[in-house]
Amino acid sequence: MQKPHPPIILGGAFRFAARRAIRYGDGLIPQASSAGSGSPEEFMPRLRQMAEDAGRDPQSLSVTLGGAPEDLDVLKRNRDLGVARMTVRLPPADEEEILPILDRWAKLIPQVKI
């Protein structure tokens, strides 16, 4: 009921989650490629086509990827494919292990921003 409403982001196996996101949502979090979603190079064009076929502007659907790698080339490639955001997974560890990881990400993130 709230206008504007918070974004509705749906997740799951690509084909089914993409259909739900196109019909009801504002974005998609596809499951890992091992769960059938494939790589962003595979599913981003399919998502755009599915949205167009449904009469939806593909640009109106954000895509979030989980578990982004610490690889600048991969991060930039995903960005260029239209991925809106990527999340970072941290190990269950103490600050001595986590802080260096966060420091590395703090250097990567500005290089990926548009």
JSON list of C-alpha atoms in Angstrom, two decimals:
[
{"chain": "A", "resi": 1, "resn": "MET", "atom": "CA", "xyz": [0.00, 0.00, 0.00]},
{"chain": "A", "resi": 2, "resn": "GLN", "atom": "CA", "xyz": [2.92, 2.33, 0.62]},
{"chain": "A", "resi": 3, "resn": "LYS", "atom": "CA", "xyz": [3.64, 4.68, -2.28]},
{"chain": "A", "resi": 4, "resn": "PRO", "atom": "CA", "xyz": [6.35, 4.52, -3.31]},
{"chain": "A", "resi": 5, "resn": "HIS", "atom": "CA", "xyz": [6.82, 1.02, -1.98]},
{"chain": "A", "resi": 6, "resn": "PRO", "atom": "CA", "xyz": [10.15, -0.54, -1.09]},
{"chain": "A", "resi": 7, "resn": "PRO", "atom": "CA", "xyz": [11.57, -2.53, -4.01]},
{"chain": "A", "resi": 8, "resn": "ILE", "atom": "CA", "xyz": [10.31, -6.10, -4.30]},
{"chain": "A", "resi": 9, "resn": "ILE", "atom": "CA", "xyz": [13.33, -8.30, -5.09]},
{"chain": "A", "resi": 10, "resn": "LEU", "atom": "CA", "xyz": [12.64, -11.97, -5.81]},
{"chain": "A", "resi": 11, "resn": "GLY", "atom": "CA", "xyz": [15.15, -14.79, -5.74]},
{"chain": "A", "resi": 12, "resn": "GLY", "atom": "CA", "xyz": [15.40, -18.40, -6.75]},
{"chain": "A", "resi": 13, "resn": "ALA", "atom": "CA", "xyz": [16.24, -20.64, -9.67]},
{"chain": "A", "resi": 14, "resn": "PHE", "atom": "CA", "xyz": [16.49, -18.40, -12.71]},
{"chain": "A", "resi": 15, "resn": "ARG", "atom": "CA", "xyz": [13.63, -19.45, -14.95]},
{"chain": "A", "resi": 16, "resn": "PHE", "atom": "CA", "xyz": [10.96, -19.46, -12.25]},
{"chain": "A", "resi": 17, "resn": "ALA", "atom": "CA", "xyz": [12.31, -16.56, -10.20]},
{"chain": "A", "resi": 18, "resn": "ALA", "atom": "CA", "xyz": [12.74, -14.44, -13.33]},
{"chain": "A", "resi": 19, "resn": "ARG", "atom": "CA", "xyz": [9.11, -14.99, -14.29]},
{"chain": "A", "resi": 20, "resn": "ARG", "atom": "CA", "xyz": [7.96, -13.99, -10.81]},
{"chain": "A", "resi": 21, "resn": "ALA", "atom": "CA", "xyz": [10.25, -10.94, -10.76]},
{"chain": "A", "resi": 22, "resn": "ILE", "atom": "CA", "xyz": [8.98, -9.79, -14.15]},
{"chain": "A", "resi": 23, "resn": "ARG", "atom": "CA", "xyz": [5.36, -10.27, -13.14]},
{"chain": "A", "resi": 24, "resn": "TYR", "atom": "CA", "xyz": [5.42, -9.02, -9.55]},
{"chain": "A", "resi": 25, "resn": "GLY", "atom": "CA", "xyz": [8.73, -7.47, -8.66]},
{"chain": "A", "resi": 26, "resn": "ASP", "atom": "CA", "xyz": [11.35, -4.84, -9.16]},
{"chain": "A", "resi": 27, "resn": "GLY", "atom": "CA", "xyz": [14.38, -7.09, -9.27]},
{"chain": "A", "resi": 28, "resn": "LEU", "atom": "CA", "xyz": [15.90, -10.54, -9.24]},
{"chain": "A", "resi": 29, "resn": "ILE", "atom": "CA", "xyz": [18.48, -12.43, -7.20]},
{"chain": "A", "resi": 30, "resn": "PRO", "atom": "CA", "xyz": [19.20, -15.56, -9.26]},
{"chain": "A", "resi": 31, "resn": "GLN", "atom": "CA", "xyz": [20.51, -18.61, -7.43]},
{"chain": "A", "resi": 32, "resn": "ALA", "atom": "CA", "xyz": [24.02, -19.78, -8.08]},
{"chain": "A", "resi": 33, "resn": "SER", "atom": "CA", "xyz": [24.96, -21.00, -11.53]},
{"chain": "A", "resi": 34, "resn": "SER", "atom": "CA", "xyz": [25.20, -24.51, -10.11]},
{"chain": "A", "resi": 35, "resn": "ALA", "atom": "CA", "xyz": [21.47, -24.29, -9.31]},
{"chain": "A", "resi": 36, "resn": "GLY", "atom": "CA", "xyz": [20.61, -23.78, -12.97]},
{"chain": "A", "resi": 37, "resn": "SER", "atom": "CA", "xyz": [20.79, -20.01, -13.33]},
{"chain": "A", "resi": 38, "resn": "GLY", "atom": "CA", "xyz": [23.95, -20.07, -15.39]},
{"chain": "A", "resi": 39, "resn": "SER", "atom": "CA", "xyz": [26.45, -17.25, -15.57]},
{"chain": "A", "resi": 40, "resn": "PRO", "atom": "CA", "xyz": [25.42, -13.60, -15.93]},
{"chain": "A", "resi": 41, "resn": "GLU", "atom": "CA", "xyz": [26.56, -13.82, -19.58]},
{"chain": "A", "resi": 42, "resn": "GLU", "atom": "CA", "xyz": [23.92, -16.52, -20.03]},
{"chain": "A", "resi": 43, "resn": "PHE", "atom": "CA", "xyz": [20.99, -15.24, -17.99]},
{"chain": "A", "resi": 44, "resn": "MET", "atom": "CA", "xyz": [21.15, -11.45, -18.49]},
{"chain": "A", "resi": 45, "resn": "PRO", "atom": "CA", "xyz": [20.18, -11.64, -22.20]},
{"chain": "A", "resi": 46, "resn": "ARG", "atom": "CA", "xyz": [17.49, -14.22, -21.34]},
{"chain": "A", "resi": 47, "resn": "LEU", "atom": "CA", "xyz": [16.10, -11.96, -18.61]},
{"chain": "A", "resi": 48, "resn": "ARG", "atom": "CA", "xyz": [15.96, -8.99, -20.99]},
{"chain": "A", "resi": 49, "resn": "GLN", "atom": "CA", "xyz": [14.17, -11.05, -23.63]},
{"chain": "A", "resi": 50, "resn": "MET", "atom": "CA", "xyz": [11.72, -12.50, -21.10]},
{"chain": "A", "resi": 51, "resn": "ALA", "atom": "CA", "xyz": [10.92, -9.00, -19.82]},
{"chain": "A", "resi": 52, "resn": "GLU", "atom": "CA", "xyz": [10.38, -7.66, -23.35]},
{"chain": "A", "resi": 53, "resn": "ASP", "atom": "CA", "xyz": [8.18, -10.64, -24.22]},
{"chain": "A", "resi": 54, "resn": "ALA", "atom": "CA", "xyz": [6.07, -9.85, -21.15]},
{"chain": "A", "resi": 55, "resn": "GLY", "atom": "CA", "xyz": [5.77, -6.18, -22.13]},
{"chain": "A", "resi": 56, "resn": "ARG", "atom": "CA", "xyz": [8.11, -5.06, -19.35]},
{"chain": "A", "resi": 57, "resn": "ASP", "atom": "CA", "xyz": [11.03, -2.68, -19.69]},
{"chain": "A", "resi": 58, "resn": "PRO", "atom": "CA", "xyz": [14.13, -4.80, -18.91]},
{"chain": "A", "resi": 59, "resn": "GLN", "atom": "CA", "xyz": [15.80, -1.73, -17.38]},
{"chain": "A", "resi": 60, "resn": "SER", "atom": "CA", "xyz": [13.08, -1.64, -14.71]},
{"chain": "A", "resi": 61, "resn": "LEU", "atom": "CA", "xyz": [14.40, -4.91, -13.21]},
{"chain": "A", "resi": 62, "resn": "SER", "atom": "CA", "xyz": [17.55, -4.80, -11.11]},
{"chain": "A", "resi": 63, "resn": "VAL", "atom": "CA", "xyz": [19.72, -7.87, -10.75]},
{"chain": "A", "resi": 64, "resn": "THR", "atom": "CA", "xyz": [21.68, -8.70, -7.60]},
{"chain": "A", "resi": 65, "resn": "LEU", "atom": "CA", "xyz": [24.39, -11.37, -7.54]},
{"chain": "A", "resi": 66, "resn": "GLY", "atom": "CA", "xyz": [25.50, -13.03, -4.33]},
{"chain": "A", "resi": 67, "resn": "GLY", "atom": "CA", "xyz": [29.04, -14.02, -3.50]},
{"chain": "A", "resi": 68, "resn": "ALA", "atom": "CA", "xyz": [30.95, -11.66, -5.76]},
{"chain": "A", "resi": 69, "resn": "PRO", "atom": "CA", "xyz": [34.56, -12.69, -6.33]},
{"chain": "A", "resi": 70, "resn": "GLU", "atom": "CA", "xyz": [37.52, -10.44, -5.50]},
{"chain": "A", "resi": 71, "resn": "ASP", "atom": "CA", "xyz": [38.26, -10.17, -9.22]},
{"chain": "A", "resi": 72, "resn": "LEU", "atom": "CA", "xyz": [38.08, -6.71, -10.75]},
{"chain": "A", "resi": 73, "resn": "ASP", "atom": "CA", "xyz": [37.62, -8.02, -14.30]},
{"chain": "A", "resi": 74, "resn": "VAL", "atom": "CA", "xyz": [34.67, -10.21, -13.29]},
{"chain": "A", "resi": 75, "resn": "LEU", "atom": "CA", "xyz": [33.10, -7.39, -11.27]},
{"chain": "A", "resi": 76, "resn": "LYS", "atom": "CA", "xyz": [33.38, -4.97, -14.20]},
{"chain": "A", "resi": 77, "resn": "ARG", "atom": "CA", "xyz": [32.05, -7.56, -16.65]},
{"chain": "A", "resi": 78, "resn": "ASN", "atom": "CA", "xyz": [29.00, -8.16, -14.43]},
{"chain": "A", "resi": 79, "resn": "ARG", "atom": "CA", "xyz": [28.46, -4.41, -14.11]},
{"chain": "A", "resi": 80, "resn": "ASP", "atom": "CA", "xyz": [28.70, -3.99, -17.88]},
{"chain": "A", "resi": 81, "resn": "LEU", "atom": "CA", "xyz": [26.15, -6.79, -18.38]},
{"chain": "A", "resi": 82, "resn": "GLY", "atom": "CA", "xyz": [23.68, -4.78, -16.30]},
{"chain": "A", "resi": 83, "resn": "VAL", "atom": "CA", "xyz": [24.06, -6.33, -12.85]},
{"chain": "A", "resi": 84, "resn": "ALA", "atom": "CA", "xyz": [22.99, -3.61, -10.42]},
{"chain": "A", "resi": 85, "resn": "ARG", "atom": "CA", "xyz": [24.64, -4.93, -7.27]},
{"chain": "A", "resi": 86, "resn": "MET", "atom": "CA", "xyz": [26.83, -7.74, -6.02]},
{"chain": "A", "resi": 87, "resn": "THR", "atom": "CA", "xyz": [27.07, -8.94, -2.45]},
{"chain": "A", "resi": 88, "resn": "VAL", "atom": "CA", "xyz": [30.16, -10.12, -0.62]},
{"chain": "A", "resi": 89, "resn": "ARG", "atom": "CA", "xyz": [30.30, -13.29, 1.44]},
{"chain": "A", "resi": 90, "resn": "LEU", "atom": "CA", "xyz": [32.54, -13.21, 4.47]},
{"chain": "A", "resi": 91, "resn": "PRO", "atom": "CA", "xyz": [33.81, -16.28, 6.32]},
{"chain": "A", "resi": 92, "resn": "PRO", "atom": "CA", "xyz": [32.71, -16.85, 9.91]},
{"chain": "A", "resi": 93, "resn": "ALA", "atom": "CA", "xyz": [35.94, -15.54, 11.39]},
{"chain": "A", "resi": 94, "resn": "ASP", "atom": "CA", "xyz": [37.32, -13.00, 13.81]},
{"chain": "A", "resi": 95, "resn": "GLU", "atom": "CA", "xyz": [38.30, -9.46, 12.94]},
{"chain": "A", "resi": 96, "resn": "GLU", "atom": "CA", "xyz": [41.91, -10.40, 12.17]},
{"chain": "A", "resi": 97, "resn": "GLU", "atom": "CA", "xyz": [40.68, -12.37, 9.15]},
{"chain": "A", "resi": 98, "resn": "ILE", "atom": "CA", "xyz": [37.69, -10.20, 8.22]},
{"chain": "A", "resi": 99, "resn": "LEU", "atom": "CA", "xyz": [39.26, -6.74, 8.31]},
{"chain": "A", "resi": 100, "resn": "PRO", "atom": "CA", "xyz": [41.89, -7.47, 5.60]},
{"chain": "A", "resi": 101, "resn": "ILE", "atom": "CA", "xyz": [39.10, -8.81, 3.37]},
{"chain": "A", "resi": 102, "resn": "LEU", "atom": "CA", "xyz": [37.06, -5.66, 3.94]},
{"chain": "A", "resi": 103, "resn": "ASP", "atom": "CA", "xyz": [40.15, -3.53, 3.24]},
{"chain": "A", "resi": 104, "resn": "ARG", "atom": "CA", "xyz": [40.62, -5.27, -0.12]},
{"chain": "A", "resi": 105, "resn": "TRP", "atom": "CA", "xyz": [36.95, -4.72, -0.99]},
{"chain": "A", "resi": 106, "resn": "ALA", "atom": "CA", "xyz": [37.23, -1.06, 0.01]},
{"chain": "A", "resi": 107, "resn": "LYS", "atom": "CA", "xyz": [39.84, -0.70, -2.75]},
{"chain": "A", "resi": 108, "resn": "LEU", "atom": "CA", "xyz": [37.88, -2.71, -5.33]},
{"chain": "A", "resi": 109, "resn": "ILE", "atom": "CA", "xyz": [34.48, -1.05, -4.98]},
{"chain": "A", "resi": 110, "resn": "PRO", "atom": "CA", "xyz": [35.47, 2.43, -6.25]},
{"chain": "A", "resi": 111, "resn": "GLN", "atom": "CA", "xyz": [37.02, 0.81, -9.34]},
{"chain": "A", "resi": 112, "resn": "VAL", "atom": "CA", "xyz": [33.73, -0.88, -10.23]},
{"chain": "A", "resi": 113, "resn": "LYS", "atom": "CA", "xyz": [31.35, 2.03, -9.72]},
{"chain": "A", "resi": 114, "resn": "ILE", "atom": "CA", "xyz": [30.01, 3.65, -12.85]}
]
